[in-house]
Coordinates of C-alpha atoms in Angstrom, one line a residue:
X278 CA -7.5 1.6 -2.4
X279 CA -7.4 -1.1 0.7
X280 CA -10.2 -0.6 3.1
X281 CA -9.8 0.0 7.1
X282 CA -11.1 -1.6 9.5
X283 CA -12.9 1.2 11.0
X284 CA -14.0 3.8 8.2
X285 CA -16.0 6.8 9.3
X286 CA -18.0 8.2 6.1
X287 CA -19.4 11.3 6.3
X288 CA -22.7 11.3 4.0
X289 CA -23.6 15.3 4.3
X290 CA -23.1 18.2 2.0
X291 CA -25.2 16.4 -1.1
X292 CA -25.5 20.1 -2.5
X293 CA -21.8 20.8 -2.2
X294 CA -21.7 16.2 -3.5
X295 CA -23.4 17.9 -6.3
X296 CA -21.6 20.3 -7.3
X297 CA -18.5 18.1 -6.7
X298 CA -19.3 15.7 -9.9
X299 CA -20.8 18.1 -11.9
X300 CA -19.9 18.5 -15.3
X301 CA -16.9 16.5 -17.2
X302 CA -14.1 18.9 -18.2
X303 CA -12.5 19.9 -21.6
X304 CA -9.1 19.1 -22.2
X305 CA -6.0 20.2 -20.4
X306 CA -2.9 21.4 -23.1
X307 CA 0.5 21.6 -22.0
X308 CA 3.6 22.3 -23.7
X309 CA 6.9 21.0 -21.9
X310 CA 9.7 23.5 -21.2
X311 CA 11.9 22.9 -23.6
X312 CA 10.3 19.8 -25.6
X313 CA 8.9 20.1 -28.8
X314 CA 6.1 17.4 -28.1
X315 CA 2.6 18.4 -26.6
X316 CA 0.8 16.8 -24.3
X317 CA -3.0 17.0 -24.5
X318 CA -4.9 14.9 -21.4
X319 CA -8.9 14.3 -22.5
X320 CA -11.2 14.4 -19.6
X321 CA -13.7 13.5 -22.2
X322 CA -11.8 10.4 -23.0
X323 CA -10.6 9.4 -19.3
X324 CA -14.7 9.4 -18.8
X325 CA -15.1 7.2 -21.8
X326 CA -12.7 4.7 -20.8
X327 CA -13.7 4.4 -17.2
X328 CA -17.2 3.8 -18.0
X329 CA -16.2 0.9 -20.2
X330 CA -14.1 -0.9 -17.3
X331 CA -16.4 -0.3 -14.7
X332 CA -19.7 -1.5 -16.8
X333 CA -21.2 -4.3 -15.0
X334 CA -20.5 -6.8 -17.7
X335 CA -16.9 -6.7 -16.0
X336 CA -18.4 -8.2 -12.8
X337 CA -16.4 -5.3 -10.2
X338 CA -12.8 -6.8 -11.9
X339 CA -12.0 -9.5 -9.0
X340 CA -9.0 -11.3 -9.1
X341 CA -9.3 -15.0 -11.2
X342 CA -12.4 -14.3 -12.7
X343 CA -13.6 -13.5 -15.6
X344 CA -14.0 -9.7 -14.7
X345 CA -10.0 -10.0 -14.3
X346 CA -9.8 -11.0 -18.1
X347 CA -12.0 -9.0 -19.5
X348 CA -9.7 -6.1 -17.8
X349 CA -6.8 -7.3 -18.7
X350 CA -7.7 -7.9 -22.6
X351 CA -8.6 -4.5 -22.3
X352 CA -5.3 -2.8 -21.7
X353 CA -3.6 -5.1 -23.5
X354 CA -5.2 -4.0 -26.7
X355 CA -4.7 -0.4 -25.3
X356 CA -1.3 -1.1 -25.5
X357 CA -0.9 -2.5 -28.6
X358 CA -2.6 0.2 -30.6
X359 CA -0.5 2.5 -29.0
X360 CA 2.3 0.5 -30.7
X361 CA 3.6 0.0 -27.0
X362 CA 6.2 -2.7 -25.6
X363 CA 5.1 -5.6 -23.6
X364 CA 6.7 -4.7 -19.7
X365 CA 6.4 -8.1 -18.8
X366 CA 8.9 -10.9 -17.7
X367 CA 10.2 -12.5 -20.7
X368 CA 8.6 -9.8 -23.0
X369 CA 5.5 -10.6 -22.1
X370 CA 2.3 -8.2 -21.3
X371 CA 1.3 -10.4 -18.0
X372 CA 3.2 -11.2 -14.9
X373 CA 1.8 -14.5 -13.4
X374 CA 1.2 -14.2 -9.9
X375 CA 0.2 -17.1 -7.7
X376 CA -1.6 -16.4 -4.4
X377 CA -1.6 -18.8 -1.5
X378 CA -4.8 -18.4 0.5
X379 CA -4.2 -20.1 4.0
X380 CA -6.6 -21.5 6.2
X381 CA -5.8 -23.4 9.8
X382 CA -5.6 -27.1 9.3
X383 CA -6.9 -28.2 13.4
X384 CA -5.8 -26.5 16.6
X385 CA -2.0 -24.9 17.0
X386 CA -0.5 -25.7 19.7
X387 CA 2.1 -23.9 22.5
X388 CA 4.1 -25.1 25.4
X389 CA 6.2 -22.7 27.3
X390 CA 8.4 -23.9 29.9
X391 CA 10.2 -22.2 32.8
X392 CA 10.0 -22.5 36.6
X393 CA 7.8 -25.1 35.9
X394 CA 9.7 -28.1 34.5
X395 CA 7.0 -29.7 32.7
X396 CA 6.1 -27.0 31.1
X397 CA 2.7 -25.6 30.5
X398 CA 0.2 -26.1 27.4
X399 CA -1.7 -22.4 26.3
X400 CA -5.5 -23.0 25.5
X401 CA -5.5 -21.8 21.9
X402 CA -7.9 -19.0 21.6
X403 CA -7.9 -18.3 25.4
X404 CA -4.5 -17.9 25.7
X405 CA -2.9 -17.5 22.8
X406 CA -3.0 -17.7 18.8
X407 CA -0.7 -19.0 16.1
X408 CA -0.5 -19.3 12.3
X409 CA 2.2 -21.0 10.3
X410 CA 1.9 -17.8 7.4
X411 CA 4.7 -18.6 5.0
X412 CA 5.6 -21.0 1.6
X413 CA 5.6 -24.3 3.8
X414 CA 2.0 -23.4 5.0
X415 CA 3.3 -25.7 8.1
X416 CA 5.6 -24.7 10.9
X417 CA 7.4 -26.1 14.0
X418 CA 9.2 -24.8 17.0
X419 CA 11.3 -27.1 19.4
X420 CA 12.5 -25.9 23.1
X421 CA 13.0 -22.3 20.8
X422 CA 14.6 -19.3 23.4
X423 CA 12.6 -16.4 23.9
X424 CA 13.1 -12.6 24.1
X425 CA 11.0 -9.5 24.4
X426 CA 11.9 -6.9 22.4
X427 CA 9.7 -4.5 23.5
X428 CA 8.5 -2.2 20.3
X429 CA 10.9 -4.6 18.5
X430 CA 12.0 -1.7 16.2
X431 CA 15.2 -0.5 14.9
X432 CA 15.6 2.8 13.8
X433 CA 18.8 4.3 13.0
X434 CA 17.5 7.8 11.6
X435 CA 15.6 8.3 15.0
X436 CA 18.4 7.1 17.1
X437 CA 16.3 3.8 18.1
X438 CA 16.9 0.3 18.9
X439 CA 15.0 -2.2 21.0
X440 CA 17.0 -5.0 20.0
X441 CA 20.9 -3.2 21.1
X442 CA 23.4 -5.9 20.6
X443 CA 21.0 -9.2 22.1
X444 CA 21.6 -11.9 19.5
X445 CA 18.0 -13.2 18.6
X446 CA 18.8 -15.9 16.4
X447 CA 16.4 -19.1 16.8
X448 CA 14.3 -17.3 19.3
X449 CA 10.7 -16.7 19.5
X450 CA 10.2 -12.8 19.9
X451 CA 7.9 -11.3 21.5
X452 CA 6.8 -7.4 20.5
X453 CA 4.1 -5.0 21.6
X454 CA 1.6 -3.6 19.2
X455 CA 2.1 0.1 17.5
X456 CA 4.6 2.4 18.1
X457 CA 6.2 4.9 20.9
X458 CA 3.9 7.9 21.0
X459 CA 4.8 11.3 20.4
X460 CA 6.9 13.6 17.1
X461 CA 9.9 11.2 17.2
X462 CA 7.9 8.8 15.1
X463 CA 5.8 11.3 13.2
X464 CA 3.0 12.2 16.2
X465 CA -0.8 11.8 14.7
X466 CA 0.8 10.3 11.2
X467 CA 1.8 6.5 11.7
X468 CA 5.2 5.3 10.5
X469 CA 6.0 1.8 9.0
X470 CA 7.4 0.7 12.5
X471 CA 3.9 0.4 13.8
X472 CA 3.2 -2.6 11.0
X473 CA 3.3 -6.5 12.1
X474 CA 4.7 -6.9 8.6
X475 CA 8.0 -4.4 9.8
X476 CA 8.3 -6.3 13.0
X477 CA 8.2 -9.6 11.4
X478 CA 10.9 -8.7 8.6
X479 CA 13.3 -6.9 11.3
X480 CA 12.8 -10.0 13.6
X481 CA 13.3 -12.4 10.6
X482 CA 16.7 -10.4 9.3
X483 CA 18.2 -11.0 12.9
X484 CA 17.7 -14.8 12.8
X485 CA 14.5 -15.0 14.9
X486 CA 12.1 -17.8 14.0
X487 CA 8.7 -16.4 15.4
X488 CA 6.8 -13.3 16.5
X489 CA 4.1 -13.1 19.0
X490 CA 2.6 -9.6 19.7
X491 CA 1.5 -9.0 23.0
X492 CA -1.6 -7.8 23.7
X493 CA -2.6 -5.6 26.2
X494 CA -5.5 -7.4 27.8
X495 CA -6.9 -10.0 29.7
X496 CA -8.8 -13.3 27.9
X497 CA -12.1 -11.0 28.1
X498 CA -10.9 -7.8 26.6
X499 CA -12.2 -6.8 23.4
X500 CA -8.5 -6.0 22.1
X501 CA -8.3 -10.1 22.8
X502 CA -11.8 -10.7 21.1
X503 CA -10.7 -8.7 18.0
X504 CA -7.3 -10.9 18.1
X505 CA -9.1 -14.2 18.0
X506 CA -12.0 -13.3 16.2
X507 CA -9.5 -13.2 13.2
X508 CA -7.0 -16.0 14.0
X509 CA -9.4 -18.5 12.2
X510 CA -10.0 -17.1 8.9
X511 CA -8.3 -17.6 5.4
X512 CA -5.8 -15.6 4.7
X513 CA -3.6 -14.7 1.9
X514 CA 0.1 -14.5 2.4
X515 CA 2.0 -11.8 1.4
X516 CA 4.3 -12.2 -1.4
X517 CA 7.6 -11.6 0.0
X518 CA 7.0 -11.7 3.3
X519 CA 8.9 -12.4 6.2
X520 CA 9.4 -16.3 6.0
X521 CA 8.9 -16.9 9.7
X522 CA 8.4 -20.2 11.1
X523 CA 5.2 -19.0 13.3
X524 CA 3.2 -15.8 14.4
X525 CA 0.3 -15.3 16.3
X526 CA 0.0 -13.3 20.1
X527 CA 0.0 -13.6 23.4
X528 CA -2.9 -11.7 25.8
X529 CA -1.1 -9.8 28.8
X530 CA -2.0 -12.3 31.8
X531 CA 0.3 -14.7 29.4
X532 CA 3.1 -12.5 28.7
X533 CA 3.0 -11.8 32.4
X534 CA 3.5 -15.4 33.3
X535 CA 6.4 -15.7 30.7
X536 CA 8.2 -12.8 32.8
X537 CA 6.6 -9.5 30.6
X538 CA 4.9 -7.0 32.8
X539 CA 3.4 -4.5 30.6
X540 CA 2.2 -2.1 33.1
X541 CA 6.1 -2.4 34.4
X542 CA 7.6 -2.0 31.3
X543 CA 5.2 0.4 29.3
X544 CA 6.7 3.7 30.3
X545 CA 10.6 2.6 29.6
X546 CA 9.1 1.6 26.0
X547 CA 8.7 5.2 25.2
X548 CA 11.9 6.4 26.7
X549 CA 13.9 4.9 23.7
X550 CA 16.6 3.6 26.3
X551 CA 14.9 0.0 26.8
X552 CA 16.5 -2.9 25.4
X553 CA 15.6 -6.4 24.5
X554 CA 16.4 -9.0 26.9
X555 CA 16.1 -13.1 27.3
X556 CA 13.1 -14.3 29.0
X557 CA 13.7 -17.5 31.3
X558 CA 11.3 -19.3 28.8
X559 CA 11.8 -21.5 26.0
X560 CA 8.6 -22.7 23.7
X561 CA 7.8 -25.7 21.7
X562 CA 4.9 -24.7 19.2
X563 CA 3.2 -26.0 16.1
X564 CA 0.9 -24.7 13.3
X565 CA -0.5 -25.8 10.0
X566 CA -2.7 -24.4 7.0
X567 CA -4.6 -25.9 3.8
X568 CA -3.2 -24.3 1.1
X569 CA -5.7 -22.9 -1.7
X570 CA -3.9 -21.1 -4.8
X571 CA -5.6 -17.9 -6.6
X572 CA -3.7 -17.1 -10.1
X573 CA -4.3 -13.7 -11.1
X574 CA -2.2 -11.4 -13.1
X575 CA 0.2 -8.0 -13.1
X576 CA 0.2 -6.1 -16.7
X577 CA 2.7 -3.8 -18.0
X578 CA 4.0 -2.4 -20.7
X579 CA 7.2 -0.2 -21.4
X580 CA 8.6 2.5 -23.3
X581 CA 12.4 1.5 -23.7
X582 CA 15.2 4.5 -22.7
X583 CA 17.2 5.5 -25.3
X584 CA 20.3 5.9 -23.0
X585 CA 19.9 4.2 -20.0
X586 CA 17.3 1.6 -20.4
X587 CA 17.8 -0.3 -17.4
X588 CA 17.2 2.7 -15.0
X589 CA 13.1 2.7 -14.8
X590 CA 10.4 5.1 -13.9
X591 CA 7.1 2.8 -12.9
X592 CA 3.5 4.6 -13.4
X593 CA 1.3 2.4 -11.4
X594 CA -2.1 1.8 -10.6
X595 CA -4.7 -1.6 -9.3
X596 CA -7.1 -2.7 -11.8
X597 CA -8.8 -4.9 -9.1
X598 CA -12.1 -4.5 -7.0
X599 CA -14.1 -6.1 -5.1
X600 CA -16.0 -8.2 -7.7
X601 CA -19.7 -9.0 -6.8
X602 CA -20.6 -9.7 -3.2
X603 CA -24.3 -11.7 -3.7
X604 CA -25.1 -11.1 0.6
X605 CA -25.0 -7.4 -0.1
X606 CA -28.1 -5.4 0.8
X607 CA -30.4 -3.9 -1.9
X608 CA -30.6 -5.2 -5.3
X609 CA -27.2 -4.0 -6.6
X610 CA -24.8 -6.6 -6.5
X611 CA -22.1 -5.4 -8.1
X612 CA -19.1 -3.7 -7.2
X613 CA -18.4 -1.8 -10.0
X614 CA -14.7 0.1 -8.9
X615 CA -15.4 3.4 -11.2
X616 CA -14.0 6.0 -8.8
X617 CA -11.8 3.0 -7.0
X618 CA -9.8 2.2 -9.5
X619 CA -11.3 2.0 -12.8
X620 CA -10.2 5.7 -12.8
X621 CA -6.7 5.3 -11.2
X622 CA -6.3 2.5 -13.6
X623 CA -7.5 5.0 -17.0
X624 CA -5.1 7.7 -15.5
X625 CA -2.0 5.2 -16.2
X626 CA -3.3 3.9 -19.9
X627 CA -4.0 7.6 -20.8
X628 CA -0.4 8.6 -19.3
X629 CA 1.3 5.9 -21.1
X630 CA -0.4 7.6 -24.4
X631 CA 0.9 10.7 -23.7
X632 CA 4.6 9.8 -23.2
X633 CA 4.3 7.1 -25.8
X634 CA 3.7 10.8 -28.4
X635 CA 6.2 12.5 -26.9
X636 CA 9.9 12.1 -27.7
X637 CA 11.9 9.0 -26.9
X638 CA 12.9 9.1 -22.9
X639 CA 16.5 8.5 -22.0
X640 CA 15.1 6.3 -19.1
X641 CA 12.9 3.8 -19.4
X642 CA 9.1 4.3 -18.8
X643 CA 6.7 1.3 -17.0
X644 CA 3.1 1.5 -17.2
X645 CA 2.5 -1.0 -14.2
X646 CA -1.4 -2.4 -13.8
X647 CA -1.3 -4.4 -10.5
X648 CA -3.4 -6.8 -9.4
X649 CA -4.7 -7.9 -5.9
X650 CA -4.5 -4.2 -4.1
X651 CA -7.7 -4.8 -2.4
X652 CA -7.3 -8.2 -1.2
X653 CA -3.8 -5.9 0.6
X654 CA -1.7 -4.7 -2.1
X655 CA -0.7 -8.3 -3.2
X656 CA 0.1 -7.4 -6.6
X657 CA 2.4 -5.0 -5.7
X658 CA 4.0 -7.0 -3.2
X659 CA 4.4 -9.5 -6.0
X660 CA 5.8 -7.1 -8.0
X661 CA 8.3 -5.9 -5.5
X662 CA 9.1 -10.2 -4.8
X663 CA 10.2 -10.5 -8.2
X664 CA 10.8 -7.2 -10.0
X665 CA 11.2 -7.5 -13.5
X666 CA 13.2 -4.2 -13.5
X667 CA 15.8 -4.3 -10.6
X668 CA 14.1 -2.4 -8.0
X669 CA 17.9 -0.5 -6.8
X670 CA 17.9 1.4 -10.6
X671 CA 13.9 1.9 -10.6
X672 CA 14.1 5.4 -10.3
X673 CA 10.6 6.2 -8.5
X674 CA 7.3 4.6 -8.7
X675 CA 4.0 7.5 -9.1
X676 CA 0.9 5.5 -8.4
X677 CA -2.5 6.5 -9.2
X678 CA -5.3 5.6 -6.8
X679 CA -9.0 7.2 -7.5
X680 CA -8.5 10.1 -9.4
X681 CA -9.6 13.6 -8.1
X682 CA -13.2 14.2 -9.3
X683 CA -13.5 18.2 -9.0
X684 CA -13.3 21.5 -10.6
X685 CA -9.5 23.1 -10.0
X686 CA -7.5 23.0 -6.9
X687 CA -5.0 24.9 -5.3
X688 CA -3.8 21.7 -3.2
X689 CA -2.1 18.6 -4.5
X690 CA -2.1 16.5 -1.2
X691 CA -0.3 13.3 -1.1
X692 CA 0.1 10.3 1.1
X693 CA 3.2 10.3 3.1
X694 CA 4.5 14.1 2.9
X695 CA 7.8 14.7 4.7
X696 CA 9.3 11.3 3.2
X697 CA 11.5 11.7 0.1
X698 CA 12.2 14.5 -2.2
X699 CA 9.7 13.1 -5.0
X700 CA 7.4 15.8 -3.1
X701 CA 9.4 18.7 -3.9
X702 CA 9.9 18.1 -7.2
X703 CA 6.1 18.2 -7.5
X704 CA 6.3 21.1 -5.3
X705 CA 8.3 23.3 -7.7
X706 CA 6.1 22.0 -10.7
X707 CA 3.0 23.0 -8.5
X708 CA 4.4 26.3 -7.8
X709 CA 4.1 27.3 -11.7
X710 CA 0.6 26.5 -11.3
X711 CA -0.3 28.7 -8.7
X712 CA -0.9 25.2 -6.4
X713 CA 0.6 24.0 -3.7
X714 CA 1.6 20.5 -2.3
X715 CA 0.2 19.4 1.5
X716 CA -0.3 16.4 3.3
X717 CA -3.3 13.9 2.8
X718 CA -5.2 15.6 6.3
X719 CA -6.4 12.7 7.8
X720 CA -3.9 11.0 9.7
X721 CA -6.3 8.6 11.4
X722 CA -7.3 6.9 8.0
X723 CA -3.4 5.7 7.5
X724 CA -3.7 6.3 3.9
X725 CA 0.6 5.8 3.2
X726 CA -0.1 2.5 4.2
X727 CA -3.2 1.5 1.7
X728 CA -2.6 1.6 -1.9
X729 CA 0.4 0.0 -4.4
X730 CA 3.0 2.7 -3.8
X731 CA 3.7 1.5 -0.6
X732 CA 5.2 -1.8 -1.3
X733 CA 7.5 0.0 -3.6
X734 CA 8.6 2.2 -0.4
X735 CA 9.1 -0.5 2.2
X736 CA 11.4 -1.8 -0.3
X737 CA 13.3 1.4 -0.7
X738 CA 12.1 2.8 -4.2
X739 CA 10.8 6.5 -3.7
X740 CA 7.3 6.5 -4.1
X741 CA 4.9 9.2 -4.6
X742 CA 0.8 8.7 -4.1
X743 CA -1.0 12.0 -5.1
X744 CA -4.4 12.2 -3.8
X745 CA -8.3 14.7 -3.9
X746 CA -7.1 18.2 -3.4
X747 CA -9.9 19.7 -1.3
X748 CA -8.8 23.4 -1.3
X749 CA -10.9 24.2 -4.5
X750 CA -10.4 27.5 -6.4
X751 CA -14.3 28.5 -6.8
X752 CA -15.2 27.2 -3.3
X753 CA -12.2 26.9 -0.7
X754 CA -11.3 24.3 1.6
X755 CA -14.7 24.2 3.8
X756 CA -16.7 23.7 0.3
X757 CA -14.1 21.1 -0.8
X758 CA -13.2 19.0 2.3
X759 CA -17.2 18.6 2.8
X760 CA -17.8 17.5 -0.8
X761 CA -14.7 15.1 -0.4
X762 CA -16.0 13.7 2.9
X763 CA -19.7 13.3 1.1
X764 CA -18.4 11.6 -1.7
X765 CA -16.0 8.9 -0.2
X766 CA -18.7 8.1 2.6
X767 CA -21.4 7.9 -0.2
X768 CA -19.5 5.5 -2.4
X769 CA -16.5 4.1 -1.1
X770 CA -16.7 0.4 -1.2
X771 CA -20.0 0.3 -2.2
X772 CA -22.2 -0.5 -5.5
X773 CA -22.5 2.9 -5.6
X774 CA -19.2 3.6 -6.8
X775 CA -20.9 3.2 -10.6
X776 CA -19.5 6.0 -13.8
X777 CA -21.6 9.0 -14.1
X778 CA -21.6 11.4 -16.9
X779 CA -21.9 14.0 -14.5
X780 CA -18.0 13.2 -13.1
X781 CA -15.7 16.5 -12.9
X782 CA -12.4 15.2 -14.4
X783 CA -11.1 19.1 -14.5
X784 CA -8.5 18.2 -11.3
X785 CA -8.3 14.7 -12.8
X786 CA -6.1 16.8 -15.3
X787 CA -4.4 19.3 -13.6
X788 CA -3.2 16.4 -11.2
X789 CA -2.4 14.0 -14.7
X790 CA -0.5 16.8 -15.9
X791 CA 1.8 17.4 -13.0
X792 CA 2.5 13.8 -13.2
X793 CA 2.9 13.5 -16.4
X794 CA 6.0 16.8 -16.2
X795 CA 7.5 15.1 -13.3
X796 CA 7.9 11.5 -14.7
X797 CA 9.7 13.2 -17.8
X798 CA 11.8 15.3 -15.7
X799 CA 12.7 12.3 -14.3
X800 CA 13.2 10.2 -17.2
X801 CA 15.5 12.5 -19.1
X802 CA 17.3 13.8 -16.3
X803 CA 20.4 11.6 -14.3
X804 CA 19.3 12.6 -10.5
X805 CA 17.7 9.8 -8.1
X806 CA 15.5 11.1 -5.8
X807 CA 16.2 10.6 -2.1
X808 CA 14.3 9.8 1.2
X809 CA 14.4 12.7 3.5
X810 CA 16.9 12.3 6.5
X811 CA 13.6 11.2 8.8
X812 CA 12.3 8.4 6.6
X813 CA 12.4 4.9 7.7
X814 CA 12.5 4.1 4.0
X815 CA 16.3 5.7 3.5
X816 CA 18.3 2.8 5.2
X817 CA 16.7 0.3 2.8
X818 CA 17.7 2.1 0.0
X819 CA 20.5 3.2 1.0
X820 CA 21.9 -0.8 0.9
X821 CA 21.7 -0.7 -2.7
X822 CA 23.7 2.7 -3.0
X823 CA 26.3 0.9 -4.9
X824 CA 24.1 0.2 -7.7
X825 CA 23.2 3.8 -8.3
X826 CA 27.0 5.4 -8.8

C-alpha cells in the first residue's frame, strides 16, 4: 500500500503485537452452496510462499530491477503449473508498461496580464510553480483566459457544480485545495473531489488547458514551503492522466492580485451556490521536463468464462516495494514487502488456485499482479489506460493489499464503505459467518485512496479493498485495534516488514474465503454490481450503461 505523507505509527501493545503474529493457522475448508467443488485455503502454504518472495535475494521487488524479475518469473511459473491462461495483451503473461519519470528542464515561466498592460512576470518559487506533467513533457500557454472555479468540482449526486454553465475551454483554471467541509461530501472520510488528479480531469473534460491550485498563504507560509519544496523533484506521470498543457499553484497574495480573494470568497465555497466566473486576466506560461523512462511490468493470467467470456471479474494485488534504500539507518538495507505486499500478492496466486479447481465460471476470472503501486498506484493506472478486458463489462475488481495477520474476527472492514453494493454482497456472506462488515476506522489515513482498487473506481468499475479486522473473537476490539496499531507502526515501510514463522494467517483465511464465495457468486451469476446513489463513482459508470444491457 502507498505511503502518506504524514503517518502516525503507534509502537505500544508488544504483548498484545505478540499475540497478534503468533502461530500460523491450519487450513480453512469450505464447501460452496450448491457447487460440488471444495475450496481448501492453506495458511501453511500462503506462509511458504510469502517467505520465498519476500527473501532478500529478491532485493524488496522494485520496479526494473532484478527483484522485479525474479517476481515476476515466479508467478509466471505459478501459473503455468496451475495449467492457467496467460491474461495478458496478445496472450501474453506480461503487460509492458513504460513510465515517464519527469524532471524540470530550467526555470518555468508566468506572465499574467490585466490592469497592467505590460503584464507582470511571477518569480517562480516565490510566486508561483509550474510543471508541464503530460506525454509532451513540454508545454506552452499564449495570452490563455482565466477563471476561478472555486472547489472546481462537479457533482451531480450531491447536487454540486462550481463550474454552472461558464464555458472553460482554452482557459487556465484556477481551484482551491480539498473539499467543502461537512456530511455532504462524506464529513471525516475524504471523497475523490478533494484529489488534484479529479480536478485536473474535470477541468481537462471541459476544454481547460491548465490548473493552478490556490494556496492559502503568503510566500512564507509553510503550506507555500511544502508547495515548492516539491515542485523540483522527479516525478512520474500518471498513466492516463489528465493531458493538461500545465499545472502548478498560485500562493494567496497572487491569486489576490489576479482578482481571487480567498478570505472573500471562502464561506460562499461551502454554500454550494458559488459559481465559476472569468477573471480580468489572461496568462502566457511555459514549462519543460527531461524525460527518463522506467519499463516495468503488469502480470496476469485468466480463467476463460464458459458463457460470457468477455464480462470479467479482476483479483488484484501489487507485487512491488520499495526495493533497497542504501541511506537507511541500521544495517538492514532491505525492504523486504512481506506483510506489504508479498502477502496481498500470495492471496491472489493462491485464489487463482482455488477457482482454477473449481468448476468452469460462466464469467471470466483475472488474476491481475500490478506493478508500480508504491511509486502511486502506476500499474493500476496503466492498467485502467489500456485495459486488456474492456473496463464497461469488467464486472468488479477485489484487490488484496496486506493480508490480515490474526486469529478470527468478527469485522471485515473495508476501504471506502458506503460506495457500491460490492459491500453488501460481502455483508450477506459475512452474516453466515457470524461477522460483520464496517468501515476501515481511520478516516484521517485516506486509505480508499492508496492501494490498486482505486484506479479501477475513478474509472467506474466497482471495486472492493477488504482490510485487518480489529474486532477479534478471543480479545475484542481494544485487544485488536492496539495490536493493529503496534503492528503497522512497527513495520510499515520499514526493513522490518521481513516473513516470520510466527505470522497468524487464521483471518488471512476467513477474509480469502469470503472473497473467494463472492468472486464466484459473481462470476456465475448475470447481476452488475452498482455504486450507491451517493458515490462519485456512479456517473462514470453510468456512461457506459449501454454496454452492460
Amino acid at each position: 500500500m502507498t505511503v502518506r505523507k504524514s503517518l502516525v505509527g503507534e509502537a505500544k501493545g508488544i504483548a498484545m503485537h505478540h499475540r497478534f503474529i503468533r502461530g500460523v493457522a491450519a487450513a480453512a475448508l469450505l464447501l460452496v452452496a450448491g457447487a460440488v467443488s471444495a475450496q481448501d485455503f492453506s495458511a501453511q502454504r500462503l506462509s511458504d510462499e510469502i517467505r520465498i518472495i519476500s527473501a532478500d535475494d529478491f532485493q524488496g521487488r522494485y520496479p526494473g530491477t532484478e527483484g522485479e524479475k525474479k517476481t515476476l518469473d515466479w508467478l509466471q511459473a505459478q501459473y503455468e503449473a496451475m495449467g492457467m491462461e496467460p491474461g495478458g495483451p496478445d496472450g501474453q503473461w506480461l503487460q509492458v508498461i513504460d513510465l515517464k519519470r519527469l524532471t524540470p528542464k530550467g526555470q518555468p515561466t508566468l506572465i499574467w496580464s490585466g490592469a497592467m498592460p505590460q503584464g507582470r512576470a511571477l518569480i517562480a518559487g516565490a510566486d508561483f510553480t509550474l510543471r508541464a506533467m503530460n506525454d509532451a513533457a513540454a508545454g506552452e500557454v499564449i495570452d490563455a483566459p482565466v477563471v476561478f472555479a472555486g472547489y472546481g468540482i462537479h457533482a451531480p449526486e450531491r447536487g454540486w457544480d462550481d463550474y454552472g454553465d461558464l464555458d472553460v475551454t482554452g482557459a487556465v483554471v484556477l481551484v482551491v485545495a480539498g473539499e467543502p467541509d461537512g456530511e455532504l461530501f462524506n464529513g471525516p472520510y475524504a471523497t475523490n473531489y478533494q484529489s488534484a488528479a479529479y480536478k485536473a480531469d474535470e477541468a481537462k473534460r471541459r476544454g481547460a488547458v491548465a490548473v493552478l491550485t490556490v494556496i492559502d498563504g503568503d510566500a512564507g507560509a509553510a503550506a507555500w514551503r511544502r508547495e515548492t519544496g516539491g515542485a523540483t523533484r522527479t516525478r512520474t506521470l500518471t498513466p492516463g492522466s489528465a493531458e493538461l498543457t500545465l499545472s502548478g499553484a498560485v500562493n494567496r497574495d497572487i491569486a489576490a492580485e489576479m482578482g481571487v480573494n480567498l478570505a472573500t470568497l471562502k464561506p460562499r465555497l461551502q454554500t454550494g451556490d458559488f459559481r465559476a466566473f472569468p477573471l480580468d486576466v489572461r496568462i502566457t506560461a511555459s514549462a519543460e521536463e527531461t524525460v527518463e523512462i522506467l519499463r516495468t511490468h503488469n502480470l496476469l493470467a485468466r480463467i476463460t468464462g464458459s458463457e460470457r467470456p468477455n464480462e470479467a471479474i479482476i483479483y488484484s494485488a501489487h507485487w512491488d516495494h520499495v526495493g533497497v534504500n542504501e541511506n537507511a539507518a541500521g544495517d538492514d538495507k532491505i525492504f523486504n514487502g512481506a506483510w506489504d505486499n508479498a502477502s496481498g500478492t500470495i492471496g491472489v496466486v493462491e485464489m487463482a488456485r482455488q477457482l482454477k479447481a473449481a468448476p468452469a465460471p460462466k464469467r471470466s476470472i483475472v488474476f491481475a499482479h500490478m506493478a508500480a503501486e508504491e511509486m502511486g498506484l502506476l500499474g493500476a493506472y496503466a492498467y485502467v489506460a489500456d485495459p486488456v478486458y474492456p473496463l464497461e463489462t469488467t464486472v468488479a475488481d477485489i484487490n488484496i493489499d496486506m493480508l490480515p495477520l490474526s486469529g478470527p474476527t468478527k469485522d471485515v472492514p473495508i476501504f471506502g464503505k458506503g460506495q457500491n453494493s460490492l459491500e453488501d454482497d460481502l455483508q450477506a456472506l459475512a452474516e453466515k459467518e457470524g461477522r460483520y462488515v464496517s468501515d476501515d476506522g481511520q478516516p484521517q489515513q485516506n486509505f480508499y485512496y492508496r492501494s490498486d482498487h482505486f484506479p479501477f473506481a475513478r474509472a467506474g468499475v466497482p471495486a472492493l479493498m477488504p482490510w485487518h479486522g480489529v474486532d477479534w473473537v478471543e480479545g475484542g476490539r481494544e485487544a485488536g485495534l492496539a495490536a493493529w496499531k503496534a503492528k503497522f507502526g512497527a513495520d510499515y515501510h520499514r526493513p522490518s516488514d521481513e516473513w516470520s514463522a510466527d505470522w497468524d494467517l487464521r483471518s488471512a483465511v476467513e477474509n480469502l474465503t469470503l472473497l473467494y464465495r463472492l468472486g464466484l457468486e459473481l462470476a456465475n451469476g448475470d447481476e452488475w454490481p452498482t455504486w450507491k446513489p451517493t458515490s462519485e463513482f456512479g456517473q462514470v459508470r453510468d456512461r457506459s450503461a449501454a454496454a452492460r444491457r
